mmCIF file of C-alpha atoms in Angstrom:
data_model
loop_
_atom_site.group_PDB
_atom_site.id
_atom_site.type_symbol
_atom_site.label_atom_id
_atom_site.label_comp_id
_atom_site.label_asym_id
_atom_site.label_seq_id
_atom_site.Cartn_x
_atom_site.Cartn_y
_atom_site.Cartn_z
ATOM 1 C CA UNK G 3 -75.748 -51.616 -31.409
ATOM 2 C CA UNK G 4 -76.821 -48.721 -29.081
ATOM 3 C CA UNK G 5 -72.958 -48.514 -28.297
ATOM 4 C CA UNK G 6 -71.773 -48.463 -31.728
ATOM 5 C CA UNK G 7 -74.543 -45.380 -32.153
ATOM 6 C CA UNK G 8 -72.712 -43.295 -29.245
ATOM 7 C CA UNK G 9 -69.211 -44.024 -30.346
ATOM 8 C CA UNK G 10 -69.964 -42.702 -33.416
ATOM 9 C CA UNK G 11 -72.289 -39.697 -32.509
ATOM 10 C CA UNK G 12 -69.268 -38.803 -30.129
ATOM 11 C CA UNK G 13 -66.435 -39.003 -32.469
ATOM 12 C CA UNK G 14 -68.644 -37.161 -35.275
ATOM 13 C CA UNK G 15 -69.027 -34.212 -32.820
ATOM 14 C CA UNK G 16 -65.545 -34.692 -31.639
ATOM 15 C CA UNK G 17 -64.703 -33.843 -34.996
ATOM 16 C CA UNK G 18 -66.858 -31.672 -36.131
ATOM 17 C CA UNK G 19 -66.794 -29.074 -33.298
ATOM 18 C CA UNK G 20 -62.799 -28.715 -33.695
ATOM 19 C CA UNK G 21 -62.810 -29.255 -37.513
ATOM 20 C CA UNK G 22 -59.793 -31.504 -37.216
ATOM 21 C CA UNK G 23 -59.365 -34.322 -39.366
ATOM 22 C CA UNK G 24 -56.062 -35.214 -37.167
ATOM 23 C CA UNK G 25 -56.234 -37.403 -34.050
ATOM 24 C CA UNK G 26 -56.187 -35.990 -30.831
ATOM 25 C CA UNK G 27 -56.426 -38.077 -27.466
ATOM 26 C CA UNK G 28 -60.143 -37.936 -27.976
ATOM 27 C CA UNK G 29 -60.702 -39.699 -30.838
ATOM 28 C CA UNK G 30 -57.818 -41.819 -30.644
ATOM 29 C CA UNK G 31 -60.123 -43.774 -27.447
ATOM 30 C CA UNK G 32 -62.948 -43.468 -29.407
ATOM 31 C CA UNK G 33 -61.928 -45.025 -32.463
ATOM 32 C CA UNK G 34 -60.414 -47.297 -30.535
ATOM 33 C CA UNK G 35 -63.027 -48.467 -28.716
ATOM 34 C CA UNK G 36 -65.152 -48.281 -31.755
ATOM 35 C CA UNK G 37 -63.086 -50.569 -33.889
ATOM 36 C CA UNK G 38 -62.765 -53.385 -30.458
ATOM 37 C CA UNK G 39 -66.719 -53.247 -30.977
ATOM 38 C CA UNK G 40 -66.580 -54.187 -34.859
ATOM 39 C CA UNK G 41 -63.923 -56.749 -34.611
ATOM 40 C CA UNK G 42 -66.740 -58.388 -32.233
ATOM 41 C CA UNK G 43 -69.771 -57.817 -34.393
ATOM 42 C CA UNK G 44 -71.064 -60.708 -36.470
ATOM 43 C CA UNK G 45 -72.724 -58.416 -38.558
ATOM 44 C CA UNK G 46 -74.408 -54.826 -38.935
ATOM 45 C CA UNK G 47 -77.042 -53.221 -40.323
ATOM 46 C CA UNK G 48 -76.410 -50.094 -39.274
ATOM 47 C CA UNK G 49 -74.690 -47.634 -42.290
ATOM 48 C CA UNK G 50 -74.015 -44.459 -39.343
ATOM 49 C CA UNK G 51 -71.704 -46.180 -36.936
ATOM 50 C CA UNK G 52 -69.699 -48.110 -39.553
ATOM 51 C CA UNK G 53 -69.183 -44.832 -41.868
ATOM 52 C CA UNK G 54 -68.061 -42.330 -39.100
ATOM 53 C CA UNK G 55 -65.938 -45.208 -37.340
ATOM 54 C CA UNK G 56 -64.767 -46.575 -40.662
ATOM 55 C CA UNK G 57 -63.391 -42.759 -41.435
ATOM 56 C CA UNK G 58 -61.031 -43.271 -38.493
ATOM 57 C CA UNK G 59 -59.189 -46.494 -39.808
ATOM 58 C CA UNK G 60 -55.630 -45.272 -40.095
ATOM 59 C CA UNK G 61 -53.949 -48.581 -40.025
ATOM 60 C CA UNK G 62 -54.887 -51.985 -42.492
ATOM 61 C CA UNK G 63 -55.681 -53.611 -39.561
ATOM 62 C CA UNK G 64 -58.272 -51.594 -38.550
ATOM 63 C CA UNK G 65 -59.475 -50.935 -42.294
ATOM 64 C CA UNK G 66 -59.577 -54.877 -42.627
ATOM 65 C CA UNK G 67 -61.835 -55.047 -39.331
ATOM 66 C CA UNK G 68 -64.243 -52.615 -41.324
ATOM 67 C CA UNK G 69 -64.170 -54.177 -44.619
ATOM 68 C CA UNK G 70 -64.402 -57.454 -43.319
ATOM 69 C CA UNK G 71 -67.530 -56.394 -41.105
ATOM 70 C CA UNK G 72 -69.204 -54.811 -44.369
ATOM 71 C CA UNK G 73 -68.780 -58.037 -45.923
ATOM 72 C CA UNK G 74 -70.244 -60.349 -43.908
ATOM 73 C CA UNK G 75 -73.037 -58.116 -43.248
ATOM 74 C CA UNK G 76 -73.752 -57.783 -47.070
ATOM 75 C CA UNK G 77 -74.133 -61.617 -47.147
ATOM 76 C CA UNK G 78 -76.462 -61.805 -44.761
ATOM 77 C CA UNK G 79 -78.822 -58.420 -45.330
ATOM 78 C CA UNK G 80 -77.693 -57.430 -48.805
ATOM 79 C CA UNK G 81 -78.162 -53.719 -48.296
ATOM 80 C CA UNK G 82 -77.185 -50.604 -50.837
ATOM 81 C CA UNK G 83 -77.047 -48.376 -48.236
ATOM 82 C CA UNK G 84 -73.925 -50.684 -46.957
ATOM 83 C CA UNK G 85 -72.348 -50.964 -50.413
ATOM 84 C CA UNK G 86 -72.184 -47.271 -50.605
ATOM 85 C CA UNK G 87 -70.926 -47.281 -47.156
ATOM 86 C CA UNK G 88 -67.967 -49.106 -48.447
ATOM 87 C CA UNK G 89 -67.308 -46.825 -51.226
ATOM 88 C CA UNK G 90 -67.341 -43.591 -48.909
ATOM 89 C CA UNK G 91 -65.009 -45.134 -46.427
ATOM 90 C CA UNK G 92 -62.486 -46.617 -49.247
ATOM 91 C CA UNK G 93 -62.550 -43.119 -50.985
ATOM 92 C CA UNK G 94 -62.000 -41.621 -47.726
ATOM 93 C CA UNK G 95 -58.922 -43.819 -47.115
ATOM 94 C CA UNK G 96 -57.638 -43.040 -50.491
ATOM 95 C CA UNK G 97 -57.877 -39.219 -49.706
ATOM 96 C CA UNK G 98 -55.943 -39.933 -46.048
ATOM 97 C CA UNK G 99 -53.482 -42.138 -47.937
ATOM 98 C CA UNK G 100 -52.969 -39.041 -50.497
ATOM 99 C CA UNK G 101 -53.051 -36.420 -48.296
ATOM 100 C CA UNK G 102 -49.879 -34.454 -47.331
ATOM 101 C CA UNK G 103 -49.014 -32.214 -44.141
ATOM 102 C CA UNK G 104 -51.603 -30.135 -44.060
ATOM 103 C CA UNK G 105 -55.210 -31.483 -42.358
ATOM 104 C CA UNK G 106 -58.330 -31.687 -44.392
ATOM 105 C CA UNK G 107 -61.150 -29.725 -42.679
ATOM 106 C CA UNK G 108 -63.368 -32.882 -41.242
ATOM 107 C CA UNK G 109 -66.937 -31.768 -42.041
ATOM 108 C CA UNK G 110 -66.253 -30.429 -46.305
ATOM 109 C CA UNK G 111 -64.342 -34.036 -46.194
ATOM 110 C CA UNK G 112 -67.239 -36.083 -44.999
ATOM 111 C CA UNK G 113 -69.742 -33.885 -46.954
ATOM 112 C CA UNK G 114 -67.533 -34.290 -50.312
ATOM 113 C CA UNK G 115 -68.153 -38.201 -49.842
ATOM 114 C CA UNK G 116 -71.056 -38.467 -48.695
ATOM 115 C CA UNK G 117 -72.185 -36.288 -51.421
ATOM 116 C CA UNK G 118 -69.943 -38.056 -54.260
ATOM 117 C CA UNK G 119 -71.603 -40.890 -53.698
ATOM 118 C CA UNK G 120 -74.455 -42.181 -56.770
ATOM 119 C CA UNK G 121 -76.621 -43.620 -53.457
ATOM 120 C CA UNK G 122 -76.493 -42.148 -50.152
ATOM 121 C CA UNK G 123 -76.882 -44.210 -47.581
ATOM 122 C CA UNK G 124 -80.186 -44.815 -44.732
ATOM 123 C CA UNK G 125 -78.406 -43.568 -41.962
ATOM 124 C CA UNK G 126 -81.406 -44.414 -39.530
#
């Protein structure tokens, strides 16, 4: 779990510090190595790591290995904060599937759904 915790902090600041929702070398690795730690996870608890790594899933592959991670931990813990998790990272694939050339800043797109969202998740 403590991994999934850094990949995420380190992609968030990746992101955040250049503003880039594009993928750079960087995040490419992390991501990648983020989404080979899902596909291994039984389950998770833990809203933070699956949010900021499920905003990277640019392929269905990787979005499947997210959704299907949500879902089997919402059998076993049955948690809100993981239902809106869901939501956020479907809206934000909806907004990457719409979007056109031009990059949306990273931090107003994360903030606009987080924010949109009825219940925001426990991030701790």
């Amino acid at each position: 779990m403590e991994k999934l915790y850094q990949i995420a902090t380190l992609l968030y600041l990746e992101r955040a510090s250049k503003n880039f929702s594009g993928q750079s070398d960087t995040t490419r690795v992390l991501a990648d190595t983020g989404f080979s730690i899902l596909a291994e996870q039984l389950d998770c608890y833990a809203a933070l790591p699956i949010l900021i790594i499920g905003l990277e899933a640019r392929t269905d592959q990787q979005r499947i290995i997210v959704l299907d991670l949500i879902e089997k931990s919402l059998a076993k813990f049955r948690s809100r904060s993981l239902e809106g998790v869901q939501r956020m990272v479907q809206t934000a694939w909806i907004q990457d599937d719409l979007e056109t050339d031009k990059d949306l800043d990273y931090v107003t797109k994360v903030d606009t759904i987080v924010t949109s969202n009825n219940i925001i998740p426990t991030f701790a």
